[in-house]
XYZ file of C-alpha atoms in Angstrom:
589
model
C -59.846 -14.023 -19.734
C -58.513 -13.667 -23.292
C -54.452 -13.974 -21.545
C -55.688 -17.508 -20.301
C -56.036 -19.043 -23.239
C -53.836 -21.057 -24.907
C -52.669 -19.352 -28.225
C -54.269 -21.460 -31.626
C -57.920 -22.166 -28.878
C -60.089 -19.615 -30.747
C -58.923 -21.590 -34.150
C -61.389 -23.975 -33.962
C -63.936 -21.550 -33.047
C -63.547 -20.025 -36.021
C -66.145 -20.010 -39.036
C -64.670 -21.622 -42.498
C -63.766 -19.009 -45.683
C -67.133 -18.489 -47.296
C -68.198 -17.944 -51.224
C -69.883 -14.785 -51.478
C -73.221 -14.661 -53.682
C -71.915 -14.872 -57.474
C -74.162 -11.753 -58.026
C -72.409 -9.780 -55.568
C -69.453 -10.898 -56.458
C -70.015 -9.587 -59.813
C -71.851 -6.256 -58.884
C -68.556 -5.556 -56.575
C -65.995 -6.371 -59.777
C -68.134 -4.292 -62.278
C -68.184 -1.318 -59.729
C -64.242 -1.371 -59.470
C -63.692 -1.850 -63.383
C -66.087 1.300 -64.325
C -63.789 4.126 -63.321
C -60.644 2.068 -64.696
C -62.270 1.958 -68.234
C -64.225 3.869 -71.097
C -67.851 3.638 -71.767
C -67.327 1.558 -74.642
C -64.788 -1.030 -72.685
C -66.747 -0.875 -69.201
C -69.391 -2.334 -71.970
C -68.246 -5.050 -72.983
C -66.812 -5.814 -69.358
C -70.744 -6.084 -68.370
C -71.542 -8.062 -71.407
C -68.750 -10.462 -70.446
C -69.475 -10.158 -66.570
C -73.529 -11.197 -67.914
C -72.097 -14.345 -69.577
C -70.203 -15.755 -67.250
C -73.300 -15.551 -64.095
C -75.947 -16.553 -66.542
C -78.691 -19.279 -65.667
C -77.499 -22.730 -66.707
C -73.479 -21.306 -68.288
C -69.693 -21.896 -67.556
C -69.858 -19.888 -64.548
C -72.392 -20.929 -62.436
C -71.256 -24.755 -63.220
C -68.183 -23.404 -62.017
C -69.289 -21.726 -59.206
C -71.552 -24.669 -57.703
C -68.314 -27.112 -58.000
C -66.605 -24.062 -55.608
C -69.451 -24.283 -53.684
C -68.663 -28.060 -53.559
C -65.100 -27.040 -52.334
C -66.295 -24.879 -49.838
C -68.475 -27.382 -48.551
C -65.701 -30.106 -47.531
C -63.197 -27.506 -46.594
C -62.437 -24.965 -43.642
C -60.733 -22.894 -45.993
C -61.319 -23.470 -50.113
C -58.838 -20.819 -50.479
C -55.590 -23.096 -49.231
C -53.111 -24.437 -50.922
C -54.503 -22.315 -54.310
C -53.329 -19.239 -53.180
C -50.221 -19.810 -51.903
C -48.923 -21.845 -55.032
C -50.773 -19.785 -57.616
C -49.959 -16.482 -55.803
C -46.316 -17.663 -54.307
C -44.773 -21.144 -55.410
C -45.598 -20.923 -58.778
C -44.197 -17.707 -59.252
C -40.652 -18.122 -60.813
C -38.557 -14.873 -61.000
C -36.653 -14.356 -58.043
C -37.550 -13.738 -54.550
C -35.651 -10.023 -54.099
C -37.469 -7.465 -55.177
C -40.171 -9.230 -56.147
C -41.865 -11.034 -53.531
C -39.263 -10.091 -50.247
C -40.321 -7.718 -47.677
C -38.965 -5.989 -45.278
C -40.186 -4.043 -42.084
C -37.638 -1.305 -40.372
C -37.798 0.545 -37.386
C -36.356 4.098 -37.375
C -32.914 4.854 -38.725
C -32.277 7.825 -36.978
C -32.435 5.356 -33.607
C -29.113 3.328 -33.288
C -28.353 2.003 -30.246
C -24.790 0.876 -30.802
C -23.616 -1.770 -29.819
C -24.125 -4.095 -32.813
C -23.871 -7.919 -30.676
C -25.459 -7.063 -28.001
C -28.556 -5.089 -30.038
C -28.556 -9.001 -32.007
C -28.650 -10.974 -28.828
C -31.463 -8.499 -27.182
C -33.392 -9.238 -30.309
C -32.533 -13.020 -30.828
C -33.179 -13.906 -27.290
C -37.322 -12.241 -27.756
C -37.369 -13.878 -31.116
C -36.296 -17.253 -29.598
C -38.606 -16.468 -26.545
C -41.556 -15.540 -29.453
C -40.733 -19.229 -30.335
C -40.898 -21.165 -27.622
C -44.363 -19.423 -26.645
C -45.965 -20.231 -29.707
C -44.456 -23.733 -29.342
C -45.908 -23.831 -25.960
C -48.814 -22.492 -26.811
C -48.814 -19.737 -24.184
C -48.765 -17.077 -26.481
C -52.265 -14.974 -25.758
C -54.505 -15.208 -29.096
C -55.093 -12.038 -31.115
C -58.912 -11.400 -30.354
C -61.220 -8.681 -32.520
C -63.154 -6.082 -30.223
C -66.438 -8.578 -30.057
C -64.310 -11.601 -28.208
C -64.068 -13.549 -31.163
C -60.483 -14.559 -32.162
C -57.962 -14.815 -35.309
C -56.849 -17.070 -37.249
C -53.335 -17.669 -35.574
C -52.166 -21.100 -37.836
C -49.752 -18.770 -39.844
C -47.462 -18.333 -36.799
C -46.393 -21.851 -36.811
C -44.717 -21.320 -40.351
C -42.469 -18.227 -38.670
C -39.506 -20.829 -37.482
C -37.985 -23.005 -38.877
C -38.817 -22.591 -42.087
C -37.700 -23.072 -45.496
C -39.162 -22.188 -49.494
C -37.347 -24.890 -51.409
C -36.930 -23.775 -55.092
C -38.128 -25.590 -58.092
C -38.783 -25.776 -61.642
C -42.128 -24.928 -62.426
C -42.884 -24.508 -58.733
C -41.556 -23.970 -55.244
C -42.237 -25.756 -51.703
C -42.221 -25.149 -48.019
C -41.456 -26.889 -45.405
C -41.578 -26.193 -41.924
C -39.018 -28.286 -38.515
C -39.356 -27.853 -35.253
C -38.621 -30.083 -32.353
C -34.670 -30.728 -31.752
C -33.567 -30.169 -34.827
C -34.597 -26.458 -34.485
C -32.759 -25.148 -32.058
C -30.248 -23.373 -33.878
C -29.850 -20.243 -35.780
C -27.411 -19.244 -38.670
C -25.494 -15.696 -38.418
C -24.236 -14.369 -41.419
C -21.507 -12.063 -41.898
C -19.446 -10.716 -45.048
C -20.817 -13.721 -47.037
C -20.191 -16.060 -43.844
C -22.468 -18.766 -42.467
C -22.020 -19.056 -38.411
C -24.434 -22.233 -37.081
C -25.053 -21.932 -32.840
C -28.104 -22.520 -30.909
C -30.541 -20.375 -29.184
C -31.956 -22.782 -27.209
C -30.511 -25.214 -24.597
C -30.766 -28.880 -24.758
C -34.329 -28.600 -22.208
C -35.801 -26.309 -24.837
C -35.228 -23.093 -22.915
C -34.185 -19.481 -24.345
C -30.256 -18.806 -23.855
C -29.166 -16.104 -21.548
C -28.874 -13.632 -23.300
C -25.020 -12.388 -22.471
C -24.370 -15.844 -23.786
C -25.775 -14.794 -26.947
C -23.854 -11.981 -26.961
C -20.396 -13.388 -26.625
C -21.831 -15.625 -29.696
C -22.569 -12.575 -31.696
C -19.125 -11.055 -30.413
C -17.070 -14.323 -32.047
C -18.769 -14.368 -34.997
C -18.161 -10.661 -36.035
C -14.452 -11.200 -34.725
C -14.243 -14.322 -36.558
C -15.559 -13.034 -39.693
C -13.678 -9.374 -40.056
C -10.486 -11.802 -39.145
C -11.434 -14.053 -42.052
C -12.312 -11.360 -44.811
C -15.215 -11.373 -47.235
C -16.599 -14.751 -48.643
C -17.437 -15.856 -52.160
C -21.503 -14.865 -51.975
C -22.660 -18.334 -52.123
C -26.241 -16.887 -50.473
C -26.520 -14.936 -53.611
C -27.466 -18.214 -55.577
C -31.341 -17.873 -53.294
C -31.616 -14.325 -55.428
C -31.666 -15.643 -58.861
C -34.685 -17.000 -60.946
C -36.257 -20.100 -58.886
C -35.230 -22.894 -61.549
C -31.741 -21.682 -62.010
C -31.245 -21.896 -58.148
C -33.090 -24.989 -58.527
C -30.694 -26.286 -60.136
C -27.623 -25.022 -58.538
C -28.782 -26.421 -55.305
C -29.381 -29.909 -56.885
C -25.651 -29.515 -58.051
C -24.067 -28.092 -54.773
C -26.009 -30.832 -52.856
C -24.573 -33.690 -54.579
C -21.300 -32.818 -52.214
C -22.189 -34.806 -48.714
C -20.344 -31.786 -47.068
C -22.368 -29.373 -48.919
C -25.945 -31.287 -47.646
C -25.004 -30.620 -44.108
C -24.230 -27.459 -44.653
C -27.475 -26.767 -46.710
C -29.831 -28.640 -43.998
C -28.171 -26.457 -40.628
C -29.548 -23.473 -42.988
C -33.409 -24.947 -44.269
C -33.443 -26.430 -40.061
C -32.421 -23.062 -38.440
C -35.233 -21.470 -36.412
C -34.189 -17.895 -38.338
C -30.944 -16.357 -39.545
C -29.147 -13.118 -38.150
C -27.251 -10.731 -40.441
C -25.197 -8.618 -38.820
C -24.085 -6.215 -41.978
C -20.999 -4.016 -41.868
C -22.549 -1.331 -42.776
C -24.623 1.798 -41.570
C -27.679 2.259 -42.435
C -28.190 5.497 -41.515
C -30.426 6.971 -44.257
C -34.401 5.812 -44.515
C -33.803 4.592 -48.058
C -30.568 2.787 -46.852
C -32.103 0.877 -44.103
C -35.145 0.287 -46.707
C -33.178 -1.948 -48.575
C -31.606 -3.407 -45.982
C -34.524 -5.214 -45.344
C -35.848 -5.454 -48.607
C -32.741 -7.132 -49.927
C -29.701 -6.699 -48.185
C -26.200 -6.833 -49.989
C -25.276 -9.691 -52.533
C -24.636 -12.172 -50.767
C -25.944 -11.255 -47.227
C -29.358 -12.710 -47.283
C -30.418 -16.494 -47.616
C -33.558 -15.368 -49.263
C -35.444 -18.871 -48.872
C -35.558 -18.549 -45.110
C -38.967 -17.046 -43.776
C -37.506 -14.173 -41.730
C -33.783 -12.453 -41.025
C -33.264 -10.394 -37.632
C -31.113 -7.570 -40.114
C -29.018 -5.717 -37.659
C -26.362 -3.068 -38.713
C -22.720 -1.759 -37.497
C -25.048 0.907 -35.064
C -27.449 -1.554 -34.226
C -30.378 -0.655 -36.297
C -33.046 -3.261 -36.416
C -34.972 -4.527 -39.813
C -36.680 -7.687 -40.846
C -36.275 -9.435 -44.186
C -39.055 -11.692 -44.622
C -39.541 -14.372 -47.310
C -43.155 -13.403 -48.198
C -45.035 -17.418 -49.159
C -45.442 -18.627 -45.755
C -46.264 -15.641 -44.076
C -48.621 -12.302 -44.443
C -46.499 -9.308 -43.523
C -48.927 -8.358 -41.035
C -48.619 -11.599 -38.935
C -45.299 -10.345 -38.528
C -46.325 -7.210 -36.726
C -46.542 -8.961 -33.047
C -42.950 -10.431 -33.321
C -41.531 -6.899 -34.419
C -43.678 -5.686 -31.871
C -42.369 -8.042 -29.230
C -38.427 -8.118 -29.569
C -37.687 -4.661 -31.164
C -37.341 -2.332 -28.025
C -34.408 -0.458 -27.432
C -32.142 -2.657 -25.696
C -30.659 -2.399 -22.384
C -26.534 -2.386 -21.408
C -25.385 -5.573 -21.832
C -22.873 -7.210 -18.929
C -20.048 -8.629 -20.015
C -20.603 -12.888 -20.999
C -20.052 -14.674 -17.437
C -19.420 -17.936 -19.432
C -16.851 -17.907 -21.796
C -16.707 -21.668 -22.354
C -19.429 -22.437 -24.658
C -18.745 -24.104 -27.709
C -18.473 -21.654 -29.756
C -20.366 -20.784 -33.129
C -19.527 -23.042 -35.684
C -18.936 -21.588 -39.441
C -20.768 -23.425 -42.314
C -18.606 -23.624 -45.519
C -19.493 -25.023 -48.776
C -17.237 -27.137 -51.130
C -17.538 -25.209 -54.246
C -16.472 -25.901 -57.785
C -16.327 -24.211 -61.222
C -20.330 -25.437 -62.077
C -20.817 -23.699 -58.585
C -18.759 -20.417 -58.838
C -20.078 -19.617 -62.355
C -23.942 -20.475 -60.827
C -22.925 -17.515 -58.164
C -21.835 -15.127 -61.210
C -24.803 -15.509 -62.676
C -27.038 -14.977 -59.646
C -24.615 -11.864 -58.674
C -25.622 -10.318 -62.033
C -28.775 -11.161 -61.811
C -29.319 -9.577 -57.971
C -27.402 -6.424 -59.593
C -29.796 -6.359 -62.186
C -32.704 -6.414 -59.668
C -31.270 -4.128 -57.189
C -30.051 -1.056 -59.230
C -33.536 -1.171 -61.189
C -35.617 -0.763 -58.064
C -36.453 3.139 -57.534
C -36.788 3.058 -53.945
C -37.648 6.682 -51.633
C -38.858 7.123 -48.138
C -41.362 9.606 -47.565
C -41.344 10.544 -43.769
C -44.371 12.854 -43.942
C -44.441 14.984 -40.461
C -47.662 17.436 -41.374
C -49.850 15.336 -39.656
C -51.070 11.681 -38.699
C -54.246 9.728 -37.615
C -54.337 11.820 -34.805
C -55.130 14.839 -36.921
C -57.076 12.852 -39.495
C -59.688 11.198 -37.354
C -60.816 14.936 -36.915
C -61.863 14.781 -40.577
C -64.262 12.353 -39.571
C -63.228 9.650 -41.377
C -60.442 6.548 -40.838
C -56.477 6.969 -41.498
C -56.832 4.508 -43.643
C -59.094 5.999 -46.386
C -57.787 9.297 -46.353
C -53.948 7.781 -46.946
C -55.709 5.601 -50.211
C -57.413 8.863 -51.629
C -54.031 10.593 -51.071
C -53.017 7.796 -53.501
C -55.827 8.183 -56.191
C -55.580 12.010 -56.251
C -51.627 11.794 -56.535
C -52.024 9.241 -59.600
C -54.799 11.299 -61.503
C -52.663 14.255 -61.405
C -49.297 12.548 -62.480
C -51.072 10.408 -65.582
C -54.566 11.650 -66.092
C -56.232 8.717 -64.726
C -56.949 6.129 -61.747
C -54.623 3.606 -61.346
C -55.942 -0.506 -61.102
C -54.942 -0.743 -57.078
C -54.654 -3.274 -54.677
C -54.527 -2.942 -50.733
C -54.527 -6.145 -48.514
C -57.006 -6.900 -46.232
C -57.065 -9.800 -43.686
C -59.279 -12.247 -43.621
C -57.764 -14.078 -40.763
C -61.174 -13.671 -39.129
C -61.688 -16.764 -40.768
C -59.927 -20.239 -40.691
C -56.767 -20.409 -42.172
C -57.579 -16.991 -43.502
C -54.427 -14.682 -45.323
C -55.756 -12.123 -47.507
C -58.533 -10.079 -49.835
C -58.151 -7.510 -52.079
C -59.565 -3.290 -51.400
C -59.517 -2.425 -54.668
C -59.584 1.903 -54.202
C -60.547 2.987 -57.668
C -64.186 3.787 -56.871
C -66.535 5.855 -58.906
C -66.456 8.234 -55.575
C -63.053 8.420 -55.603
C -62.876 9.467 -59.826
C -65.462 12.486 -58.809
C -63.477 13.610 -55.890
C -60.003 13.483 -58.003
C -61.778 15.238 -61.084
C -63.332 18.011 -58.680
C -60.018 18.909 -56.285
C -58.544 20.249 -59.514
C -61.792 21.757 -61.062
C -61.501 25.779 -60.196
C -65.451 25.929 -60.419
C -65.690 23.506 -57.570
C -66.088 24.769 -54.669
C -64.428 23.491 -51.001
C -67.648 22.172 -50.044
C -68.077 20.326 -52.877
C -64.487 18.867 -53.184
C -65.093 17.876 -49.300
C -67.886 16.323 -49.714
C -67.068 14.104 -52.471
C -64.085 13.443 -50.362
C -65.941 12.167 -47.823
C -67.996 10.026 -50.336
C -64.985 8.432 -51.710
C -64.014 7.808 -47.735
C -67.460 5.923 -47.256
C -66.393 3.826 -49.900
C -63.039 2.902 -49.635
C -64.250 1.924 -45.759
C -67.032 0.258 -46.806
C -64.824 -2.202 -49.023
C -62.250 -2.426 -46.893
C -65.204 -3.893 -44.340
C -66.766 -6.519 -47.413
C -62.436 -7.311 -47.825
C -61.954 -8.303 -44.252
C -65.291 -10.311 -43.812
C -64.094 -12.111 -47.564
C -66.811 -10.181 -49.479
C -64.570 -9.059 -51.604
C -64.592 -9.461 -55.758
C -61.063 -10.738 -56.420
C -60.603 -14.252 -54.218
C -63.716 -15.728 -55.570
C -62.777 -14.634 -59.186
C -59.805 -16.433 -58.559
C -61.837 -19.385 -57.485
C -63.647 -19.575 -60.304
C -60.451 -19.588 -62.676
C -58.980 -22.147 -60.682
C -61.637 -24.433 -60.074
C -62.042 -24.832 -63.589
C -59.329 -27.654 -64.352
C -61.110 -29.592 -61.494
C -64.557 -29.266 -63.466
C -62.849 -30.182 -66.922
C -63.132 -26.691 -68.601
C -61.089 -26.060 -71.603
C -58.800 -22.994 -72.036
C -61.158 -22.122 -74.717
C -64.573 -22.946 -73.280
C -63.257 -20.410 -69.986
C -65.278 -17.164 -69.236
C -63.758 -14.603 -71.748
C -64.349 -12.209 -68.953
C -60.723 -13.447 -67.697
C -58.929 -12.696 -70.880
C -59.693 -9.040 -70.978
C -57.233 -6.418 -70.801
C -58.626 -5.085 -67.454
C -58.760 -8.391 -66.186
C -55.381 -9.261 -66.686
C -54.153 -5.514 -66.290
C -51.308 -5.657 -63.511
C -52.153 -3.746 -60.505
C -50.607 -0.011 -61.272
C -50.519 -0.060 -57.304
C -49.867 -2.558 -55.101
C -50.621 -1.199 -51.379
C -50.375 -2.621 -47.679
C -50.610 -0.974 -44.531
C -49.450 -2.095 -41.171
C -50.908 -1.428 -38.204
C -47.584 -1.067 -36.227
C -46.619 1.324 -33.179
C -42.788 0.396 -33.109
C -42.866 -0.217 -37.005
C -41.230 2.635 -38.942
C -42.125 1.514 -42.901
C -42.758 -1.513 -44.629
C -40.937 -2.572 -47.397
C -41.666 -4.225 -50.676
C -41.316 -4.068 -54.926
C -44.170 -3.620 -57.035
C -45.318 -6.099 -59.054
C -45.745 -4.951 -62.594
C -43.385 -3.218 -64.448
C -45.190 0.251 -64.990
C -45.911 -0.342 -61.228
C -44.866 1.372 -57.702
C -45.397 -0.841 -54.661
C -45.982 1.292 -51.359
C -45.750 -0.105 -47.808
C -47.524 2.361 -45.514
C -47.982 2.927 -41.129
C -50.151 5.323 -39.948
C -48.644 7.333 -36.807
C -50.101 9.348 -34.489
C -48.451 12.344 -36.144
C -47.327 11.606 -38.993
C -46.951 8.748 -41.803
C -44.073 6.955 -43.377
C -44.315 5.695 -46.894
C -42.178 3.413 -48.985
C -42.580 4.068 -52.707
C -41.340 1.752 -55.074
C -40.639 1.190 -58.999
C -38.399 0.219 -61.429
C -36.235 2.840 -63.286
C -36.141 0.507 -66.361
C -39.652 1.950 -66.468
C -40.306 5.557 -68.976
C -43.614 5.998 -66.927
C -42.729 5.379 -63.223
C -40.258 7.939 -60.699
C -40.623 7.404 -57.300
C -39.612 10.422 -56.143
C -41.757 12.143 -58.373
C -44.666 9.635 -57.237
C -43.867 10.386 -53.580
C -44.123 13.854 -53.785
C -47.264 13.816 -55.207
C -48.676 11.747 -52.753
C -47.619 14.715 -50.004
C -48.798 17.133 -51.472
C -52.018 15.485 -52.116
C -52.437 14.783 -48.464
C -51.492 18.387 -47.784
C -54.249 19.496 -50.557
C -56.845 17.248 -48.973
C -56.484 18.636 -45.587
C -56.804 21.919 -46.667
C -60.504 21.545 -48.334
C -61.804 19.385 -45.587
C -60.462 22.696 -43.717
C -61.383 25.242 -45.654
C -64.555 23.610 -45.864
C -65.385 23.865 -41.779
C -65.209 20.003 -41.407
């Protein structure tokens, strides 16, 4: 049986990342671009796609060398996409590349230390059976397995800032077993795990979580060193060099990068959707050490979020962990030991290079933070349960909910991204669904068209369904356009390829567009929303779950933008759902 098995044995049994046909490749791209474009543009997007897969050019040399990769490689993909896509990146983490996942903020279960100590006892427990390697392996319906390498990058791990690019490294062993609370600006250092390697009973845990609130409301708010991991990557770069040149400061800053995860415990309620939202997303100033791959976010009522530091880890890799410690917890005994040792608070020598390095990142995160246009859409019509009677997947029907809700705000589809896993594959992460189909441009253009009728709005509907399925099936099994693409760009300073002698397919405008809308799902049942920015500045970003009976959206721009209001975005998107239902109704579907 699957349970038996130990949890990274289907790895091996996995088959390596493959390179799709460059015609295929090609056929896929120019079928996205077409309803993005004019005639005249979608043109000259063909003439440039011809160029680049022509007999004996730039692109099939370029291809064959990726071929080449592929050949030596389980995965050609690694180590490209996480520095061109993560590490190189250099604004700051918040906002930008965070995420956060929330259960429900109308649950709180009071109770704030023992709600932590429930949760940090399944997330130590999550630990020690992927360190053991009893954790079951995620299978697919056919028997064959995931790719389950990502989960050893969950603990103990850190994203190490740089200038020009970041790095990540991952402990484990006895260094790691600690964790770092943090508390009005506060560091608290105590472990999780005994000196054997075993989980901490959990009433222990919560006599821990009990000192370091008391210790902290005694001691008053801190001076937000934490804040210094929001600000650009080579200005904390560079602050850290400086605060590490202290010997005091180094031990404080390894207990933090060697800590299996951190804990905030935030004074607040987060009682509100949108609250709760950013609570995960970014927390306040000074509350979050943003370079550590996940934070257990609890507030004063004991609502539960994650803030997760997005390089080492796909969001939906965090969906078993959330899954496994997020319960409601149980009544907590009073601690029968009160003699640990107990937590230990981490404080930083600080000077006047130091303090005016945390002013800067403080207006920096403000910056960040009050541009983001952030709303919760808790949409209670209906959920998968009701759509799958439309004969077609959740999924599809949320994405044309999207297209429909963009044509009618600007005129137009939007350039859109949803992820798609490829961890069917070794060391698989991602691929990109792009939705703007041809299908999807005739439904949008119809549902508004008073000539049309509900038969013929539904079944261009279900057309654009068919499609968005269909390439959310080439996505998953790495068929997609957007991956090899990226090969091909990146390849080229291996094969010697000037900047000028590239493809010019790669320096057009819809090439280099930023995606309008960046999408993910997650496939959650105690998930509430998922969190995250978008990632151009005309953008929105929306994190998505598909309930039974209803679905929960997170919409996000920036108000710095004229074009973008998430509000206004949001409500568009219901009422395009509502709209949808009705003429797969009306039409006797």
């Amino acid at each position: 049986m699957t349970s038996r098995l130990s949890t990274f044995a289907l790895d091996a049994t996995l088959p390596p990342l493959p390179v799709p046909p460059l015609e295929e490749t090609a056929a896929r791209y120019l079928a996205s671009v077409e309803p993005l474009v004019d005639q005249q543009t979608f043109a000259d997007v063909t003439a440039a796609m011809g160029e680049l897969i022509a007999a004996g050019g730039v692109g099939r040399r370029l291809d064959q060398k990726l071929r080449e990769r592929a050949a030596r490689m389980d995965n050609w993909l690694s180590g490209w996409w996480e520095d061109w896509a993560y590490l190189s990146f250099q604004e700051p983490l918040i906002v930008n590349s965070s995420i956060g996942i929330s259960t429900d903020a109308r649950v709180a279960p009071g109770d704030q230390a023992g709600r932590a100590a429930s949760l940090t006892a399944g997330a130590a427990r999550f630990f020690v059976a992927i360190r053991d390697e009893t954790l079951p392996p995620e299978v697919q319906k056919d028997g064959s397995g995931f790719d389950m390498s990502l989960l050893k990058r969950f603990y103990a791990t850190n994203r190490y800032p740089g200038v020009g690019a970041d790095r990540i490294a991952t402990f484990g062993g006895p260094e790691s077993h600690h964790i770092v609370a943090i508390r009005n600006c506060r560091l608290y250092v105590f472990d999780v795990l005994d000196a054997s390697g075993r989980v901490i009973a959990e009433d222990v845990l919560r006599a821990q979580f009990d000192r370091v609130i008391a210790a902290s409301d005694s001691a008053g708010m801190a001076e937000p060193v934490a804040v210094l991991t929001a600000d650009h990557r080579a200005t904390w770069a560079k602050a850290r060099d400086h605060l590490a040149r202290d010997a005091v400061n180094r031990q404080v800053l390894d207990r933090i990068d060697r800590a299996l995860f951190l804990v905030a415990l935030d004074d607040a309620s987060y009682a509100s959707f949108a609250d709760l939202a950013r609570a995960g997303l970014h927390g306040p100033k000074g509350g979050r050490w943003h370079d550590k791959s996940f934070h257990l976010v609890i507030d004063a009522d004991g609502r539960f979020t994650l803030h997760g530091e997005h390089s080492p880890v796909d969001a939906g890799a965090w969906v078993p962990l959330i899954e496994a410690i997020g319960e409601a917890p149980e009544a907590y005994p009073p601690a029968a030991d009160t003699s640990i040792p107990h937590p230990l608070e981490l404080t930083f020598n600080l000077d006047d290079v130091t303090r005016a390095a945390i002013a800067a990142a403080s207006a920096t995160y403000e910056r960040l933070t009050g541009d983001l246009d952030l709303v919760v859409l808790h949409y209670a019509d209906f959920g998968k349960d009701r759509i799958k009677t439309f004969k077609t997947g959740p999924d599809p029907f949320v994405q044309m909910s999207f297209m429909l809700a963009y044509q009618r705000l600007y005129g137009r589809l939007p350039k859109t991204y949803e992820a798609a896993s490829t961890r069917a594959f070794r060391g698989g992460r991602t691929e990109t669904i792009r939705t703007a189909s041809n299908e999807a441009k005739a439904f949008v253009l119809a549902m508004d068209d008073a000539t049309a009728s509900a038969q013929r709005k539904a079944e261009l509907l279900r057309l654009a369904f068919a499609e968005h399925g269909k390439r959310g099936k080439d996505a998953s099994a790495a068929h997609g356009s957007d991956r090899h693409l990226l090969g091909l760009r990146l390849i080229a300073g291996e094969a010697g390829v000037a900047p000028e002698d590239m493809p010019r397919l790669f320096s057009q405008e819809i090439y280099t567009r930023g995606w309008e809308l960046s999408t993910a799902q997650l496939p959650m049942q105690l998930g509430f929303v998922n969190h995250f920015g978008p990632v151009c500045p005309d953008g929105y970003g929306i994190g998505y779950i598909i309930k039974g009976d209803h679905i929960n959206l997170n919409v996000t721009s920036f108000r710095s933008s004229p074009l973008t209001d998430s509000a206004r975005f949001a409500g568009a998107i219901e009422a395009a759902m509502r709209d949808m239902r009705s003429v797969i109704e009306a039409a006797g579907a």
